[in-house]
Amino acid sequence: MATNVIMPALELAQETGKLLRWIKAPGETVRKGEPIAEIETDKVTIELEAPASGVLSAVSAQEGDVVPVGHTIAQIAAPTEVASTLSPQGRGQGEGPDARVKASPLARKIAGEHGVDLARVKTASGKIEKADVLAFVESQRVVAAPTNGSAGRLVAASPKARRLAAERGIDLRALKGSGPGGAVLTLDVPAATVPSTTPPLTTGPLTTGPLTTGPLTLPSPQRGEGGGVGTVWRIMAERMTASWTSAPHFYLVREVNVTRLVAWLPKARKQTGAHVTYTDLLVKLVAATLAQHPRVNVSWKDGTLERHADINIGLAVALEDGLVVPVLHKADTLGLKEIATRREDLVARAQSGKLRPADIQGGVFTISNLGMYGVDAFSAIVNPPQAAILAVGRITDRVVPVNGQPAVQPTMVLTLSCDHRALDGARGAQFLGALADLVEEPLALLV
């Protein structure tokens, strides 16, 4: 029996998802857990995994389609099974007008694999054959787009190429297509160049020196004549506005001496053999502190406190089209090497748009690190439905008292933003104080 592939829902507030592209083509064999499509959700672009092994067929959603969550967009059929064709509304097997259309068995099979409604295929003989379906598929894949030229010349281009060109303000007539008959395909549309002097947020290591990798470029919020932005950016703006206007924020600030933390980093790298960063050390310390203060590991939901058993820490990462927060699950159970390895993998996949649904679900606390950009301190907005977020500033030398005498020591400013509905000042202060103690004396982890 065929297994339905549905548009996933990552949270209660999500209503739709956008299909960006099919990684696997209709008719291809897929394995369970293998990425088959890229989906843009309210939060991030993810890879949709195959729910079963078999043949991808009955594809009903095309690139660029916005589909309600829970609706079927394709099927995974057994190799010996011919899955039925689905309508865009996700009709089940044996339904729809296809059953009343005269078509050869091979034509029906090909139509099912490509998600083609046979009622839309026109043929002079009255019976649809293989060639008729293939011709229809090709006509839908590459269509002619009228231009504004005086001669009214038509430019052959795929739908996604036309959309990208329009978004980037590029005239299709100026592009050389690599598709059939010179059609412009997605890869022929050059990337938009948007100058920006503002470096984005990332979860790289805290440092007082120059960055070792080139920064990402944030898109201009006023892209295009209408000031349009991408879905991820728009949703980020809506979520942060909702958090700021509905969650009563308060902030706790603590400057900590990081002399021992700085000394810990090279030792950790040598012992683990991994590229451990200050962010990884902070994840370890925050997880340990949350374990000591479970009352901070909560969410405010429907007028009640929801307590979480797992300590799942999110890391704020800025992409070109918005902010995402991939999650390190059960961080309190991970060693430094495993934290570093998972953090590198999550950030790399976030930047390449290959996060999976599980990668952004279940976060209960977030770390936002701007230290690598020379920021001394900042106040972050709570990431709903979490109760708190830790903003991390840079490490810099400051004059501080040591045994009653002034001394130059490396310090760092930590700012804890709290949702007052879930936390009060005393509990927040106790948590931040315990974290500061661990940062100043990491060996306390051994106690």
Short mmCIF file of C-alpha atoms in Angstrom, two decimals:
data_model
loop_
_atom_site.label_atom_id
_atom_site.label_comp_id
_atom_site.label_asym_id
_atom_site.label_seq_id
_atom_site.Cartn_x
_atom_site.Cartn_y
_atom_site.Cartn_z
CA MET A 1 0.00 0.00 0.00
CA ALA A 2 1.29 3.46 -0.91
CA THR A 3 2.47 5.78 1.87
CA ASN A 4 1.38 9.41 1.71
CA VAL A 5 3.97 12.20 1.84
CA ILE A 6 2.37 15.12 3.67
CA MET A 7 3.28 18.75 4.24
CA PRO A 8 4.82 18.72 7.74
CA ALA A 9 3.74 20.87 10.67
CA LEU A 10 6.59 21.87 12.97
CA GLU A 11 4.47 23.80 15.46
CA LEU A 12 0.87 24.54 16.32
CA ALA A 13 0.89 28.01 14.76
CA GLN A 14 2.05 26.81 11.33
CA GLU A 15 -0.69 26.66 8.72
CA THR A 16 1.11 26.17 5.41
CA GLY A 17 4.44 25.18 3.92
CA LYS A 18 6.04 26.09 0.61
CA LEU A 19 7.57 23.45 -1.65
CA LEU A 20 10.86 24.89 -2.90
CA ARG A 21 12.06 21.93 -4.96
CA TRP A 22 11.88 18.19 -5.35
CA ILE A 23 15.24 16.58 -4.57
CA LYS A 24 13.98 13.29 -5.98
CA ALA A 25 12.10 13.10 -9.27
CA PRO A 26 8.86 11.16 -9.76
CA GLY A 27 9.63 7.55 -10.54
CA GLU A 28 12.90 7.51 -8.58
CA THR A 29 13.49 4.90 -5.91
CA VAL A 30 13.90 6.38 -2.43
CA ARG A 31 14.89 4.99 0.95
CA LYS A 32 13.11 5.75 4.22
CA GLY A 33 14.71 8.81 5.86
CA GLU A 34 16.29 10.01 2.61
CA PRO A 35 15.69 13.69 1.70
CA ILE A 36 13.17 13.94 -1.12
CA ALA A 37 12.17 17.64 -1.12
CA GLU A 38 13.02 21.05 0.27
CA ILE A 39 10.22 22.72 2.22
CA GLU A 40 10.08 26.32 3.44
CA THR A 41 8.17 26.52 6.71
CA ASP A 42 7.35 29.41 9.00
CA LYS A 43 10.74 29.05 10.63
CA VAL A 44 13.28 27.71 8.18
CA THR A 45 13.99 25.79 5.02
CA ILE A 46 14.16 22.07 5.79
CA GLU A 47 14.69 18.83 3.95
CA LEU A 48 11.60 16.63 3.93
CA GLU A 49 12.50 12.98 4.46
CA ALA A 50 10.83 10.00 2.84
CA PRO A 51 8.39 8.36 5.30
CA ALA A 52 8.94 4.95 3.67
CA SER A 53 11.05 3.17 1.09
CA GLY A 54 9.74 2.72 -2.42
CA VAL A 55 9.10 4.77 -5.56
CA LEU A 56 8.19 8.46 -5.45
CA SER A 57 4.95 8.86 -7.37
CA ALA A 58 1.62 10.68 -7.56
CA VAL A 59 3.32 14.04 -7.07
CA SER A 60 0.63 16.70 -6.70
CA ALA A 61 2.63 19.72 -5.48
CA GLN A 62 4.93 21.62 -7.79
CA GLU A 63 7.86 23.90 -7.01
CA GLY A 64 6.61 27.15 -5.54
CA ASP A 65 3.28 25.73 -4.35
CA VAL A 66 2.06 26.77 -0.88
CA VAL A 67 0.31 23.76 0.66
CA PRO A 68 -1.70 23.52 3.91
CA VAL A 69 -0.01 21.40 6.55
CA GLY A 70 -1.22 17.82 6.66
CA HIS A 71 -2.13 17.73 2.97
CA THR A 72 -0.68 15.00 0.77
CA ILE A 73 1.88 16.20 -1.78
CA ALA A 74 3.04 12.81 -3.13
CA GLN A 75 3.09 9.09 -2.42
CA ILE A 76 5.75 6.47 -1.84
CA ALA A 77 4.62 3.35 -3.67
CA ALA A 78 6.06 -0.15 -3.58
CA PRO A 79 8.14 -0.95 -6.69
CA THR A 80 5.40 -3.24 -7.98
CA GLU A 81 2.60 -0.86 -7.15
CA VAL A 82 1.26 1.93 -9.33
CA ALA A 83 0.20 4.79 -7.07
CA SER A 84 -2.85 6.74 -8.00
CA THR A 85 -2.66 10.27 -9.26
CA LEU A 86 -3.51 12.89 -6.63
CA SER A 87 -5.24 16.14 -7.26
CA PRO A 88 -3.73 19.32 -5.78
CA GLN A 89 -6.21 18.89 -2.91
CA GLY A 90 -4.78 15.45 -2.11
CA ARG A 91 -7.60 13.19 -3.37
CA GLY A 92 -7.21 9.52 -2.53
CA GLN A 93 -6.86 6.53 -4.79
CA GLY A 94 -9.51 5.92 -7.43
CA GLU A 95 -11.01 9.42 -7.12
CA GLY A 96 -11.10 12.30 -9.56
CA PRO A 97 -11.69 12.59 -13.29
CA ASP A 98 -8.66 10.49 -14.32
CA ALA A 99 -10.67 7.28 -13.99
CA ARG A 100 -13.06 8.49 -16.73
CA VAL A 101 -10.31 9.48 -19.19
CA LYS A 102 -9.25 7.07 -21.93
CA ALA A 103 -5.53 6.40 -21.50
CA SER A 104 -3.11 3.56 -21.95
CA PRO A 105 -1.78 1.86 -18.79
CA LEU A 106 1.70 3.25 -19.50
CA ALA A 107 0.31 6.77 -19.91
CA ARG A 108 -1.51 6.45 -16.57
CA LYS A 109 1.67 5.25 -14.89
CA ILE A 110 3.73 8.15 -16.23
CA ALA A 111 0.98 10.61 -15.30
CA GLY A 112 0.95 9.24 -11.76
CA GLU A 113 4.72 9.56 -11.46
CA HIS A 114 4.64 13.19 -12.60
CA GLY A 115 1.48 14.23 -10.77
CA VAL A 116 -0.37 14.98 -14.01
CA ASP A 117 -4.17 15.29 -14.10
CA LEU A 118 -5.04 13.31 -17.24
CA ALA A 119 -8.16 15.41 -17.73
CA ARG A 120 -5.84 18.31 -18.67
CA VAL A 121 -4.05 16.35 -21.41
CA LYS A 122 -5.53 16.95 -24.86
CA THR A 123 -5.11 14.52 -27.74
CA ALA A 124 -6.60 14.34 -31.23
CA SER A 125 -7.27 10.60 -31.11
CA GLY A 126 -9.28 10.78 -27.89
CA LYS A 127 -7.01 8.27 -26.14
CA ILE A 128 -3.99 9.45 -24.21
CA GLU A 129 -0.72 7.68 -24.93
CA LYS A 130 2.74 7.88 -23.38
CA ALA A 131 3.92 10.56 -25.82
CA ASP A 132 0.94 12.80 -24.98
CA VAL A 133 1.72 12.74 -21.25
CA LEU A 134 5.44 13.39 -21.80
CA ALA A 135 4.64 16.32 -24.08
CA PHE A 136 2.30 17.76 -21.43
CA VAL A 137 4.94 17.35 -18.71
CA GLU A 138 7.52 19.14 -20.84
CA SER A 139 5.10 21.97 -21.62
CA GLN A 140 4.51 22.51 -17.90
CA ARG A 141 8.17 22.32 -17.05
CA VAL A 142 9.31 25.00 -19.48
CA VAL A 143 6.85 27.66 -20.61
CA ALA A 144 7.22 30.85 -22.55
CA ALA A 145 7.10 34.09 -20.62
CA PRO A 146 6.17 37.32 -22.44
CA THR A 147 8.60 40.18 -22.03
CA ASN A 148 8.15 43.91 -22.14
CA GLY A 149 10.14 44.27 -25.32
CA SER A 150 8.70 46.23 -28.19
CA ALA A 151 8.87 43.19 -30.43
CA GLY A 152 6.96 41.13 -27.90
CA ARG A 153 9.63 38.41 -28.03
CA LEU A 154 8.91 35.32 -25.92
CA VAL A 155 11.55 33.94 -23.57
CA ALA A 156 11.36 30.26 -22.69
CA ALA A 157 11.96 29.78 -18.98
CA SER A 158 11.07 27.44 -16.16
CA PRO A 159 8.56 28.76 -13.60
CA LYS A 160 11.19 28.90 -10.83
CA ALA A 161 13.64 30.74 -13.09
CA ARG A 162 10.97 33.33 -13.92
CA ARG A 163 10.19 33.79 -10.22
CA LEU A 164 13.85 34.18 -9.26
CA ALA A 165 14.47 36.62 -12.09
CA ALA A 166 11.48 38.72 -11.03
CA GLU A 167 12.58 38.72 -7.40
CA ARG A 168 16.12 39.75 -8.34
CA GLY A 169 15.07 42.35 -10.91
CA ILE A 170 16.75 40.53 -13.81
CA ASP A 171 15.51 40.73 -17.40
CA LEU A 172 15.14 37.20 -18.81
CA ARG A 173 16.06 38.50 -22.26
CA ALA A 174 19.57 39.21 -21.03
CA LEU A 175 20.17 35.61 -19.91
CA LYS A 176 21.51 32.71 -21.93
CA GLY A 177 19.48 29.61 -21.19
CA SER A 178 20.98 26.16 -20.83
CA GLY A 179 17.69 24.26 -21.07
CA PRO A 180 15.94 22.65 -24.04
CA GLY A 181 15.76 25.07 -26.94
CA GLY A 182 17.72 27.67 -24.96
CA ALA A 183 15.17 27.84 -22.14
CA VAL A 184 16.30 29.71 -19.04
CA LEU A 185 16.61 27.41 -16.03
CA THR A 186 17.12 28.18 -12.36
CA LEU A 187 20.90 27.76 -12.55
CA ASP A 188 21.04 30.36 -15.36
CA VAL A 189 19.66 33.13 -13.12
CA PRO A 190 22.57 34.89 -11.38
CA ALA A 191 22.37 35.40 -7.63
CA ALA A 192 21.26 38.79 -6.42
CA THR A 193 24.03 41.02 -5.14
CA VAL A 194 22.84 43.00 -2.14
CA PRO A 195 25.50 45.22 -0.54
CA SER A 196 25.49 45.20 3.21
CA THR A 197 27.83 46.48 5.87
CA THR A 198 26.04 44.74 8.73
CA PRO A 199 27.51 41.35 9.69
CA PRO A 200 24.98 38.75 10.77
CA LEU A 201 24.62 36.75 13.92
CA THR A 202 26.31 33.34 13.94
CA THR A 203 27.34 30.82 16.49
CA GLY A 204 31.05 30.88 15.72
CA PRO A 205 33.64 31.11 18.50
CA LEU A 206 33.90 34.18 20.70
CA THR A 207 37.03 36.06 19.79
CA THR A 208 38.66 39.43 20.11
CA GLY A 209 40.56 38.97 16.84
CA PRO A 210 39.45 38.95 13.20
CA LEU A 211 37.03 36.36 11.88
CA THR A 212 38.55 33.35 10.18
CA THR A 213 35.65 32.91 7.76
CA GLY A 214 33.85 35.41 5.59
CA PRO A 215 30.61 36.75 7.05
CA LEU A 216 27.21 36.10 5.56
CA THR A 217 25.40 38.98 3.91
CA LEU A 218 22.02 39.94 5.28
CA PRO A 219 19.42 40.84 2.64
CA SER A 220 17.98 44.30 2.49
CA PRO A 221 14.53 44.38 4.12
CA GLN A 222 13.46 46.71 1.32
CA ARG A 223 14.11 44.31 -1.54
CA GLY A 224 12.23 45.23 -4.68
CA GLU A 225 9.86 48.10 -5.35
CA GLY A 226 7.27 46.78 -2.93
CA GLY A 227 9.78 46.25 -0.10
CA GLY A 228 9.09 42.50 -0.15
CA VAL A 229 11.02 40.07 2.02
CA GLY A 230 11.34 36.31 2.16
CA THR A 231 9.02 34.09 4.15
CA VAL A 232 11.59 33.27 6.83
CA TRP A 233 12.38 36.95 7.39
CA ARG A 234 8.70 37.89 7.50
CA ILE A 235 7.86 35.14 9.98
CA MET A 236 10.88 36.07 12.09
CA ALA A 237 9.61 39.64 12.23
CA GLU A 238 6.11 38.50 13.17
CA ARG A 239 7.35 36.14 15.89
CA MET A 240 9.67 38.70 17.43
CA THR A 241 6.91 41.30 17.38
CA ALA A 242 4.54 38.85 19.06
CA SER A 243 7.15 37.99 21.69
CA TRP A 244 8.00 41.63 22.36
CA THR A 245 4.36 42.73 22.62
CA SER A 246 2.98 39.74 24.54
CA ALA A 247 5.82 38.57 26.79
CA PRO A 248 6.77 40.99 29.58
CA HIS A 249 10.56 41.07 29.34
CA PHE A 250 13.05 41.82 32.07
CA TYR A 251 16.83 41.70 31.87
CA LEU A 252 19.62 40.60 34.19
CA VAL A 253 23.22 41.57 33.44
CA ARG A 254 26.39 40.06 34.83
CA GLU A 255 30.03 40.78 33.98
CA VAL A 256 32.15 37.69 34.56
CA ASN A 257 35.88 37.06 34.77
CA VAL A 258 36.76 34.51 32.07
CA THR A 259 40.43 33.94 32.88
CA ARG A 260 39.85 30.25 33.61
CA LEU A 261 37.40 29.87 30.72
CA VAL A 262 40.06 31.19 28.32
CA ALA A 263 42.60 28.76 29.80
CA TRP A 264 40.10 25.90 29.45
CA LEU A 265 39.65 26.29 25.69
CA PRO A 266 43.10 25.06 24.46
CA LYS A 267 43.00 22.22 26.99
CA ALA A 268 39.57 21.16 25.75
CA ARG A 269 40.76 21.18 22.14
CA LYS A 270 43.81 19.10 23.00
CA GLN A 271 41.87 16.59 25.07
CA THR A 272 39.00 16.13 22.60
CA GLY A 273 40.85 16.56 19.32
CA ALA A 274 37.89 18.65 18.14
CA HIS A 275 37.62 22.33 17.21
CA VAL A 276 35.92 23.33 20.44
CA THR A 277 34.80 26.97 20.59
CA TYR A 278 33.75 29.28 23.40
CA THR A 279 30.18 28.70 22.25
CA ASP A 280 30.60 24.98 22.89
CA LEU A 281 31.98 25.68 26.38
CA LEU A 282 29.00 27.93 27.09
CA VAL A 283 26.55 25.26 25.89
CA LYS A 284 28.13 22.83 28.33
CA LEU A 285 27.98 25.33 31.20
CA VAL A 286 24.42 26.50 30.44
CA ALA A 287 23.21 22.90 30.23
CA ALA A 288 24.78 22.11 33.59
CA THR A 289 23.21 25.21 35.15
CA LEU A 290 19.76 24.35 33.76
CA ALA A 291 20.11 20.90 35.29
CA GLN A 292 20.73 22.60 38.66
CA HIS A 293 17.83 25.03 38.14
CA PRO A 294 15.02 23.06 36.43
CA ARG A 295 12.57 25.86 37.25
CA VAL A 296 14.19 27.84 34.40
CA ASN A 297 13.65 24.96 31.96
CA VAL A 298 9.99 25.89 31.44
CA SER A 299 7.56 27.56 29.04
CA TRP A 300 4.45 29.68 29.56
CA LYS A 301 1.60 28.04 27.68
CA ASP A 302 -2.14 28.67 27.87
CA GLY A 303 -1.90 30.32 31.26
CA THR A 304 0.14 27.54 32.86
CA LEU A 305 3.79 26.60 33.29
CA GLU A 306 4.97 23.72 31.13
CA ARG A 307 8.01 21.98 32.61
CA HIS A 308 10.48 20.23 30.29
CA ALA A 309 12.36 17.06 31.17
CA ASP A 310 14.99 17.42 28.43
CA ILE A 311 17.55 20.21 28.28
CA ASN A 312 17.50 21.26 24.62
CA ILE A 313 19.57 24.35 23.88
CA GLY A 314 19.06 26.43 20.74
CA LEU A 315 21.82 28.38 19.00
CA ALA A 316 20.80 31.55 17.14
CA VAL A 317 22.12 31.50 13.57
CA ALA A 318 21.55 34.25 10.99
CA LEU A 319 21.01 33.27 7.36
CA GLU A 320 20.65 35.46 4.31
CA ASP A 321 16.87 35.42 4.60
CA GLY A 322 16.30 35.39 8.35
CA LEU A 323 17.17 34.05 11.77
CA VAL A 324 16.91 30.36 12.68
CA VAL A 325 17.57 28.49 15.91
CA PRO A 326 18.80 24.91 15.45
CA VAL A 327 18.71 22.85 18.64
CA LEU A 328 21.23 20.72 20.50
CA HIS A 329 18.98 18.11 22.10
CA LYS A 330 19.76 16.77 25.59
CA ALA A 331 22.81 18.99 25.78
CA ASP A 332 23.40 18.07 29.42
CA THR A 333 24.19 14.50 28.37
CA LEU A 334 26.76 15.47 25.70
CA GLY A 335 30.51 15.73 26.05
CA LEU A 336 32.43 18.69 24.64
CA LYS A 337 33.55 16.78 21.55
CA GLU A 338 29.97 15.76 20.75
CA ILE A 339 28.71 19.29 21.37
CA ALA A 340 31.34 20.72 19.01
CA THR A 341 30.62 18.13 16.32
CA ARG A 342 26.85 18.61 16.45
CA ARG A 343 27.14 22.39 16.58
CA GLU A 344 29.34 22.44 13.47
CA ASP A 345 26.93 20.13 11.65
CA LEU A 346 23.83 22.12 12.62
CA VAL A 347 25.30 25.49 11.66
CA ALA A 348 26.62 24.16 8.34
CA ARG A 349 23.27 22.62 7.44
CA ALA A 350 21.41 25.75 8.56
CA GLN A 351 23.54 27.88 6.26
CA SER A 352 23.08 25.47 3.35
CA GLY A 353 19.31 25.14 3.92
CA LYS A 354 19.47 21.44 4.82
CA LEU A 355 18.04 21.38 8.32
CA ARG A 356 15.59 18.64 9.17
CA PRO A 357 12.34 19.22 11.10
CA ALA A 358 13.79 17.65 14.25
CA ASP A 359 16.74 20.07 14.13
CA ILE A 360 14.58 23.07 15.02
CA GLN A 361 12.04 21.47 17.34
CA GLY A 362 12.01 21.19 21.11
CA GLY A 363 14.29 24.08 22.10
CA VAL A 364 13.78 25.26 25.69
CA PHE A 365 16.60 27.83 26.05
CA THR A 366 18.57 29.84 23.49
CA ILE A 367 22.12 31.21 23.37
CA SER A 368 22.68 34.25 21.14
CA ASN A 369 26.35 35.10 20.66
CA LEU A 370 27.50 38.38 19.09
CA GLY A 371 30.90 38.45 20.76
CA MET A 372 32.77 37.73 17.54
CA TYR A 373 31.50 41.02 16.09
CA GLY A 374 32.96 43.21 18.81
CA VAL A 375 29.66 43.68 20.66
CA ASP A 376 30.25 44.33 24.36
CA ALA A 377 26.69 43.54 25.50
CA PHE A 378 23.14 43.43 24.16
CA SER A 379 19.62 42.46 25.20
CA ALA A 380 18.00 39.70 23.14
CA ILE A 381 14.27 39.10 22.61
CA VAL A 382 12.95 35.88 24.13
CA ASN A 383 12.41 33.15 21.52
CA PRO A 384 8.82 31.95 22.12
CA PRO A 385 7.66 29.72 23.70
CA GLN A 386 10.91 29.61 25.69
CA ALA A 387 11.24 31.41 29.02
CA ALA A 388 14.73 32.88 28.61
CA ILE A 389 17.57 33.64 26.20
CA LEU A 390 21.22 34.34 27.02
CA ALA A 391 22.95 37.16 25.11
CA VAL A 392 26.75 36.80 25.03
CA GLY A 393 29.13 39.71 24.48
CA ARG A 394 32.79 39.68 23.47
CA ILE A 395 35.77 38.75 25.59
CA THR A 396 37.88 41.82 26.27
CA ASP A 397 40.48 42.94 28.80
CA ARG A 398 39.16 45.22 31.52
CA VAL A 399 40.54 46.59 34.77
CA VAL A 400 38.94 44.67 37.64
CA PRO A 401 39.72 44.32 41.35
CA VAL A 402 41.75 41.23 42.26
CA ASN A 403 42.45 40.78 45.98
CA GLY A 404 41.69 44.44 46.51
CA GLN A 405 44.10 45.62 43.79
CA PRO A 406 43.38 46.75 40.21
CA ALA A 407 44.34 44.18 37.59
CA VAL A 408 43.76 43.64 33.88
CA GLN A 409 41.67 40.52 33.34
CA PRO A 410 39.62 39.10 30.43
CA THR A 411 35.91 39.58 31.07
CA MET A 412 32.62 38.97 29.30
CA VAL A 413 29.13 40.41 29.76
CA LEU A 414 26.20 37.99 29.95
CA THR A 415 22.64 39.32 29.63
CA LEU A 416 19.72 37.07 30.53
CA SER A 417 16.38 38.08 28.97
CA CYS A 418 13.40 36.51 30.75
CA ASP A 419 9.66 36.17 30.16
CA HIS A 420 8.22 37.41 33.45
CA ARG A 421 5.18 35.17 33.02
CA ALA A 422 7.41 32.10 33.38
CA LEU A 423 10.24 33.44 35.55
CA ASP A 424 10.54 35.99 38.29
CA GLY A 425 13.58 38.11 39.09
CA ALA A 426 14.80 35.94 41.96
CA ARG A 427 14.83 32.70 39.96
CA GLY A 428 16.43 34.42 37.00
CA ALA A 429 19.11 35.94 39.24
CA GLN A 430 19.84 32.61 40.90
CA PHE A 431 20.27 30.96 37.51
CA LEU A 432 22.53 33.71 36.16
CA GLY A 433 24.57 33.72 39.36
CA ALA A 434 25.11 29.95 39.18
CA LEU A 435 26.09 30.23 35.51
CA ALA A 436 28.52 33.05 36.27
CA ASP A 437 30.14 30.92 38.97
CA LEU A 438 30.65 28.08 36.48
CA VAL A 439 32.08 30.43 33.86
CA GLU A 440 34.55 31.83 36.38
CA GLU A 441 35.40 28.38 37.75
CA PRO A 442 34.62 25.67 35.16
CA LEU A 443 36.22 22.98 37.32
CA ALA A 444 33.09 23.18 39.46
CA LEU A 445 31.53 20.95 36.79
CA LEU A 446 33.50 18.07 38.29
CA VAL A 447 31.84 18.53 41.68
#
